[in-house]
XYZ file of C-alpha atoms in Angstrom:
475
model
C -26.504 -10.211 -14.715
C -24.978 -7.287 -12.053
C -23.539 -9.832 -9.057
C -25.537 -8.064 -5.980
C -22.927 -5.740 -3.841
C -22.941 -3.607 -2.589
C -21.798 0.292 -3.593
C -21.955 2.042 -0.242
C -19.099 4.774 -0.502
C -17.700 3.466 2.665
C -17.665 -0.732 1.489
C -14.700 -2.206 -0.266
C -13.137 -1.339 -4.031
C -10.174 -3.584 -2.808
C -7.099 -5.005 -0.572
C -3.811 -4.467 -1.429
C -1.795 -6.277 1.064
C 1.441 -3.994 1.350
C 5.440 -4.050 3.267
C 6.133 -1.179 3.541
C 9.536 -0.191 5.753
C 7.828 -3.162 7.607
C 8.924 -5.800 5.169
C 5.620 -7.898 6.823
C 2.349 -7.883 4.109
C -0.393 -5.849 5.569
C -4.029 -6.333 3.568
C -4.557 -2.329 3.319
C -8.385 -2.334 3.023
C -9.599 0.827 0.327
C -13.215 1.880 -0.285
C -15.033 2.689 -2.888
C -14.843 6.534 -1.537
C -10.976 6.908 -1.699
C -10.725 5.504 -5.006
C -13.632 8.166 -6.091
C -11.305 10.489 -4.765
C -9.026 9.750 -6.357
C -10.475 9.988 -9.744
C -12.489 12.961 -9.722
C -8.905 14.944 -8.083
C -6.543 13.284 -11.456
C -8.234 15.509 -14.217
C -5.831 18.185 -12.286
C -3.540 16.832 -14.846
C -5.175 18.223 -18.079
C -6.484 14.987 -18.802
C -8.174 14.187 -22.919
C -10.323 12.388 -24.123
C -9.126 9.586 -26.044
C -5.984 10.340 -24.580
C -3.683 6.152 -24.585
C -2.355 5.168 -21.339
C 0.197 3.230 -20.757
C -0.187 0.885 -18.153
C 3.271 -0.691 -17.335
C 2.382 -0.611 -13.594
C 1.273 -4.799 -11.432
C -0.810 -5.480 -10.375
C 0.729 -5.841 -7.666
C 1.441 -1.626 -6.804
C -1.755 0.251 -6.693
C -0.120 2.931 -9.099
C -1.836 0.415 -11.866
C -5.562 2.332 -10.913
C -4.511 4.849 -12.891
C -4.136 3.370 -16.439
C -7.021 -0.117 -15.201
C -9.828 2.036 -13.818
C -9.162 5.700 -14.993
C -9.544 5.473 -17.952
C -13.716 4.777 -17.971
C -14.326 8.058 -16.526
C -12.876 9.916 -19.094
C -13.550 7.937 -21.498
C -9.393 6.534 -22.359
C -7.559 4.089 -24.694
C -5.995 1.910 -22.456
C -2.872 -0.429 -24.130
C -2.084 -3.303 -21.444
C 2.429 -3.748 -21.861
C 3.676 -6.705 -22.325
C 7.213 -5.151 -22.064
C 9.246 -5.045 -19.858
C 12.865 -4.212 -22.030
C 12.993 0.134 -21.132
C 13.684 0.081 -25.794
C 10.854 -2.080 -25.578
C 8.622 -0.030 -24.039
C 10.242 3.280 -25.678
C 9.300 1.110 -28.756
C 5.638 1.017 -27.744
C 5.418 4.447 -26.974
C 6.028 6.050 -30.594
C 4.515 2.526 -32.237
C 0.731 3.321 -30.250
C 1.487 6.949 -29.940
C 1.152 6.825 -26.219
C -0.426 10.067 -24.855
C 0.287 9.509 -21.181
C 2.537 7.391 -18.720
C 3.335 7.076 -15.612
C 6.206 4.343 -13.765
C 8.934 4.775 -11.453
C 11.552 8.241 -10.920
C 14.224 4.707 -10.758
C 12.586 3.604 -13.811
C 12.655 6.553 -16.377
C 16.280 6.714 -15.435
C 16.985 2.998 -17.046
C 14.782 5.345 -20.508
C 16.975 7.858 -20.024
C 19.532 5.603 -21.299
C 18.318 4.064 -23.503
C 19.279 4.670 -27.225
C 15.406 5.600 -27.834
C 14.898 7.764 -24.819
C 13.555 10.390 -27.824
C 10.118 8.662 -27.643
C 9.360 10.120 -24.576
C 9.140 13.020 -26.825
C 6.028 12.034 -28.533
C 3.991 12.133 -24.905
C 2.653 14.298 -24.198
C 2.209 13.553 -20.063
C 4.411 11.910 -17.904
C 3.253 11.128 -14.038
C 6.827 10.073 -11.829
C 5.855 8.984 -8.514
C 6.977 5.517 -5.905
C 9.993 7.202 -5.525
C 12.333 10.713 -5.151
C 11.899 11.818 -7.784
C 15.145 13.708 -8.337
C 15.775 17.449 -9.876
C 18.913 15.619 -12.954
C 16.075 12.518 -13.684
C 13.469 15.815 -14.245
C 15.502 18.033 -16.530
C 16.584 14.803 -17.961
C 13.027 14.692 -18.945
C 11.899 17.850 -19.628
C 14.079 17.873 -22.466
C 11.264 15.260 -24.336
C 7.992 16.425 -22.461
C 7.609 19.553 -20.074
C 4.015 18.357 -18.701
C 4.922 16.694 -15.887
C 3.862 15.200 -12.338
C 5.144 14.042 -9.190
C 3.457 12.363 -7.142
C 3.017 10.917 -2.731
C 0.641 9.164 -1.452
C 0.696 5.895 0.960
C -0.735 2.819 -0.292
C -3.433 3.638 3.520
C -3.631 7.717 1.572
C -4.383 5.522 -1.898
C -1.479 6.373 -3.822
C -2.361 9.707 -3.983
C -2.568 12.295 -1.882
C -0.024 15.259 -2.731
C 1.112 16.063 -6.567
C 3.189 17.704 -7.952
C 3.799 20.124 -11.294
C 6.550 20.525 -13.634
C 5.154 24.257 -14.253
C 4.996 25.842 -11.076
C 8.766 24.726 -10.960
C 11.079 27.316 -9.905
C 14.629 28.847 -9.092
C 14.740 28.909 -6.001
C 13.929 25.230 -6.019
C 17.316 22.968 -4.870
C 15.129 19.615 -4.782
C 11.702 18.889 -6.321
C 8.395 18.679 -4.434
C 6.280 16.725 -3.980
C 3.547 18.844 -4.138
C 0.421 19.674 -2.203
C -2.773 18.180 -0.595
C -5.382 17.618 -3.689
C -9.194 17.540 -3.036
C -10.343 16.225 0.070
C -6.685 15.953 1.761
C -5.426 17.164 4.093
C -1.568 17.052 5.051
C 0.161 17.995 8.498
C 3.298 17.942 9.901
C 3.822 16.734 13.192
C 6.635 16.324 15.935
C 7.314 13.283 18.322
C 3.809 14.601 20.179
C 0.877 14.679 17.603
C 1.531 19.039 17.859
C 1.462 20.945 14.041
C 4.944 21.771 12.388
C 5.338 25.888 11.665
C 6.473 26.212 8.233
C 10.428 25.021 7.615
C 10.276 23.150 10.896
C 10.896 19.095 10.214
C 8.837 16.776 11.667
C 6.568 13.701 9.946
C 4.298 13.876 7.293
C 0.593 12.881 8.346
C -2.262 12.360 6.197
C -5.901 13.058 7.140
C -9.323 13.574 4.589
C -11.557 11.331 2.070
C -7.995 8.714 1.019
C -7.599 7.248 4.079
C -8.127 3.663 4.146
C -10.108 1.374 6.430
C -7.098 0.125 8.367
C -6.118 -3.213 8.021
C -7.024 -6.655 7.616
C -7.762 -8.288 10.787
C -5.044 -5.876 11.827
C -6.618 -4.052 14.476
C -3.700 -3.345 16.804
C -1.978 -2.354 13.441
C -4.387 -0.386 12.750
C -4.458 1.257 15.667
C -1.171 2.793 16.161
C -0.504 3.708 12.496
C -4.426 5.692 11.594
C -4.740 8.023 14.763
C -7.718 10.023 15.863
C -6.474 13.136 16.661
C -7.275 15.483 19.493
C -7.526 18.137 17.312
C -7.042 16.810 13.789
C -8.895 14.261 13.009
C -8.394 11.102 11.472
C -5.198 11.156 10.638
C -2.347 8.761 8.973
C 1.048 8.840 10.778
C 3.345 7.823 7.165
C 6.930 7.651 8.755
C 8.226 9.555 6.237
C 10.428 13.106 6.427
C 8.840 16.026 5.732
C 8.302 20.038 5.863
C 6.562 23.242 4.621
C 7.835 24.819 2.287
C 6.471 28.737 2.592
C 5.442 28.324 -1.353
C 3.121 25.982 0.636
C 4.212 23.362 -1.113
C 5.654 20.281 0.699
C 9.458 18.919 0.873
C 9.202 14.877 1.604
C 13.463 14.132 3.192
C 13.201 10.606 3.361
C 12.046 7.479 6.211
C 12.055 8.313 10.010
C 13.094 4.214 9.382
C 15.841 5.633 7.458
C 17.539 7.579 9.405
C 20.596 5.603 11.209
C 23.566 6.332 13.526
C 26.691 6.050 12.315
C 29.412 7.168 14.409
C 27.284 8.838 17.075
C 25.901 10.958 14.456
C 21.885 10.600 13.280
C 22.436 10.458 10.226
C 19.670 11.250 6.777
C 20.618 9.048 3.684
C 18.085 10.575 1.285
C 20.509 13.619 2.245
C 24.028 11.675 1.403
C 22.322 10.557 -1.828
C 21.157 14.588 -2.843
C 24.500 15.573 -2.144
C 25.984 13.047 -4.572
C 23.093 13.553 -7.218
C 24.143 17.210 -7.298
C 27.982 15.870 -8.820
C 28.125 15.767 -12.946
C 28.816 12.623 -14.151
C 26.530 10.618 -11.802
C 23.654 8.890 -12.728
C 21.484 7.499 -9.982
C 22.300 7.208 -6.094
C 21.784 5.039 -4.157
C 22.902 5.317 0.018
C 22.440 2.230 2.991
C 24.054 1.598 5.986
C 26.210 -1.436 6.554
C 27.719 -2.644 10.124
C 28.737 1.252 10.542
C 29.315 1.340 7.439
C 28.029 3.517 4.825
C 27.629 1.923 1.338
C 26.798 4.005 -1.964
C 25.440 2.079 -5.362
C 26.275 4.958 -8.465
C 25.172 4.876 -11.859
C 27.849 7.244 -13.367
C 31.966 7.989 -13.086
C 32.436 7.838 -9.081
C 36.564 9.386 -10.234
C 36.248 12.555 -7.610
C 33.411 12.053 -6.413
C 34.717 10.934 -2.559
C 36.445 14.926 -2.805
C 34.174 17.112 -3.888
C 31.275 14.902 -1.269
C 33.952 16.139 1.396
C 33.293 20.268 0.325
C 29.726 19.384 0.809
C 28.613 17.046 3.957
C 30.516 16.175 7.118
C 33.414 13.195 7.807
C 30.900 10.867 9.619
C 28.140 10.858 6.465
C 31.792 10.359 3.472
C 30.577 6.494 2.142
C 33.415 4.041 2.937
C 32.509 2.055 -0.282
C 31.483 3.256 -3.871
C 29.832 0.658 -5.650
C 29.828 1.791 -9.728
C 27.391 -0.921 -11.753
C 25.092 -0.328 -15.092
C 21.574 -0.074 -13.677
C 20.341 -0.924 -10.267
C 18.248 -4.160 -10.149
C 14.342 -3.278 -10.407
C 11.308 -4.648 -8.775
C 8.071 -6.404 -10.645
C 6.675 -2.357 -9.498
C 9.967 -0.591 -11.111
C 11.464 0.523 -7.328
C 15.264 -0.115 -6.504
C 15.317 -2.865 -5.078
C 17.923 -3.039 -2.237
C 18.054 -6.333 -1.442
C 19.216 -6.893 -4.181
C 22.637 -5.033 -4.483
C 25.741 -6.535 -4.600
C 27.186 -6.830 -1.361
C 30.287 -4.308 -0.644
C 34.217 -5.828 -1.156
C 37.412 -4.751 -0.212
C 37.759 -3.752 -4.359
C 35.145 -0.623 -3.301
C 36.913 0.824 -1.624
C 37.025 3.932 -1.749
C 40.858 3.800 0.140
C 43.554 0.748 -0.731
C 43.165 -1.722 1.858
C 47.150 -1.944 3.187
C 47.256 -5.406 5.240
C 48.568 -5.230 8.258
C 52.401 -7.007 8.625
C 54.061 -6.073 12.046
C 53.471 -7.688 14.986
C 51.946 -4.587 16.834
C 49.211 -3.779 13.149
C 48.060 -7.362 13.389
C 47.892 -6.650 17.237
C 46.355 -3.134 16.768
C 44.127 -4.037 13.535
C 42.980 -7.049 15.834
C 41.112 -4.988 18.042
C 39.752 -3.006 15.386
C 37.724 -6.349 14.378
C 36.283 -6.470 16.992
C 35.096 -3.111 18.027
C 33.299 -2.183 15.003
C 32.792 -6.070 13.488
C 34.501 -5.619 10.333
C 36.711 -8.896 9.392
C 38.527 -6.611 7.092
C 40.381 -3.398 8.111
C 43.060 -2.030 6.404
C 46.421 0.089 7.916
C 45.452 3.359 5.918
C 41.557 3.088 7.079
C 39.893 5.795 9.399
C 38.400 4.061 12.434
C 36.505 7.323 12.415
C 35.389 7.562 8.625
C 34.575 3.547 8.642
C 32.059 3.150 11.532
C 33.636 3.992 14.596
C 32.504 6.780 17.506
C 34.187 8.794 20.970
C 32.653 5.114 22.987
C 34.030 2.736 20.326
C 37.704 4.570 21.277
C 37.729 4.378 25.440
C 36.905 1.147 24.460
C 40.228 0.957 21.665
C 41.713 2.462 23.734
C 41.198 0.049 26.987
C 41.993 -2.850 24.835
C 45.112 -1.725 24.425
C 46.808 -0.547 27.812
C 45.838 -4.296 28.661
C 47.688 -5.924 25.553
C 49.648 -4.109 24.493
C 50.608 -2.249 28.425
C 50.341 1.808 26.897
C 48.682 4.177 27.812
C 46.641 5.889 25.112
C 45.338 10.178 25.896
C 41.538 9.634 23.589
C 42.563 13.912 21.863
C 45.868 11.602 21.231
C 43.401 8.343 19.460
C 41.498 11.339 17.593
C 45.255 12.411 15.803
C 46.712 9.256 14.520
C 43.489 7.055 14.149
C 44.816 4.335 11.895
C 45.689 0.794 12.317
C 48.796 2.727 11.200
C 49.542 5.983 12.874
C 48.257 4.265 16.427
C 51.183 1.421 15.496
C 53.613 4.122 14.999
C 52.321 5.793 18.406
C 52.388 2.554 20.596
C 56.200 2.074 19.788
C 56.712 5.294 20.580
C 54.948 5.084 24.429
C 56.913 3.639 27.555
C 55.625 0.742 28.788
C 53.012 0.516 32.007
C 52.019 -2.131 33.541
C 48.066 -1.953 33.359
C 46.390 -2.532 37.015
C 43.097 -4.788 35.939
C 39.797 -2.403 38.485
C 40.268 -6.259 40.940
C 36.354 -5.762 42.710
C 35.243 -5.250 46.258
C 34.248 -7.362 48.822
C 30.031 -7.760 49.086
C 29.425 -5.666 52.601
C 26.259 -3.822 54.785
C 27.829 -0.218 54.166
C 31.710 0.784 52.763
C 33.126 4.509 53.620
C 32.570 6.717 51.384
C 34.208 9.799 49.381
C 35.214 13.639 50.829
C 32.762 13.978 47.986
C 29.367 12.126 49.094
C 30.948 13.165 52.759
C 29.812 16.809 51.166
C 26.961 15.971 50.113
C 26.214 14.475 53.592
C 26.669 17.128 55.296
C 24.403 19.560 53.801
C 21.998 17.535 53.650
C 22.212 17.417 58.148
C 22.843 21.647 57.149
C 19.757 21.913 54.955
C 16.826 19.595 56.289
C 16.862 18.327 53.226
C 16.750 20.168 50.590
C 16.690 19.296 47.339
C 18.206 22.743 46.124
C 22.243 21.289 46.191
C 21.302 19.228 43.585
C 18.706 20.561 41.392
C 20.955 22.872 38.624
C 18.115 24.985 37.634
C 14.384 24.335 35.988
C 13.263 24.270 32.715
């Protein structure tokens, strides 16, 4: 007999745990309404009766909904995979006449490297989700199948809130948009004060509509932080993703708010660097991470001349210090790139050849660089600003050189001689000066005022406490 369960629209159909960007698992509560709304929308993809869908996704990833529940609504067949190797999966596609395949861009990239990649041409629809779909991967997939769908949607918005079909791609698209909201879904680009932004302005992507989960199980604090009741837009979910609306109505995904890092005082978007690397013809895949104030690029492909090419496209502080070539990226069971499993960079991976400090001054300056930048091994040819340094660090280095080597270096000189080797030669050419620490003054009830302080005191007496002097302008 059927179990006695509630089948109301707002009753739960499943709870799925996701760590997202926090690394802390949280149970997302998905309702019947959420799932039904999603599945009703998927008919826009062009499914046909008796289509065969390949169930490749593990059940701990909500992309599996499409493979396990969707076929019941559209009279489709499911082939449940027990394969993990790309070549074996591609063999299955041909053997079982698979019509629909859904997986991550990272896994598609692995399929494209296989000798059996041509088997993708047996499919009727390829669906991509979970990661950024690059133009490079899309163009290669289109050689085998013109019908490709790019999906976007966090677990908290029932897997798919926004989608884009490859047939809508035109020559003006330099990157692949995530598309437009599905029916009964809303997508907003908001600033830090949760105000709506105009077309072309970059902000946080927030989602509303029937796909929103009930929240997190037993996590009222986190639910209140992420699922908010907006005064004008109603209930929305803050995705933490950066995006913008294009003039054609499509949304362009630009990365994670928590993927923004500061390098040398500049705010850097890692996705922008990855995009520039992927434009290089010999690169198939790329991931960039920040580690100890240095950028590390992991690539599948040939990185020769890559750094030179990037210098024409990116500012100096966005050029990675390391390029690590891999045959393939490690993947999680969900098919996403496993960043924790990426190898640590070594001196061999440096973009510049390591040269050891030899003279006494070079060794002393190398030690100062290491102290300030928290990097153990620095080549005398490494540019201070290319390995994570910025102007505030530079001032600290200048002070330490003055104290330990009794030489005064000006900041503008440091920008010119920004390697250990260059600074060593500069120090050798300088006349030594006595370094004097600033002595702390004794504590007392009052102190003599400076000339500037005396001037302010006189003006205050003349103007009866007016604050005009201190207010240069008001906006």
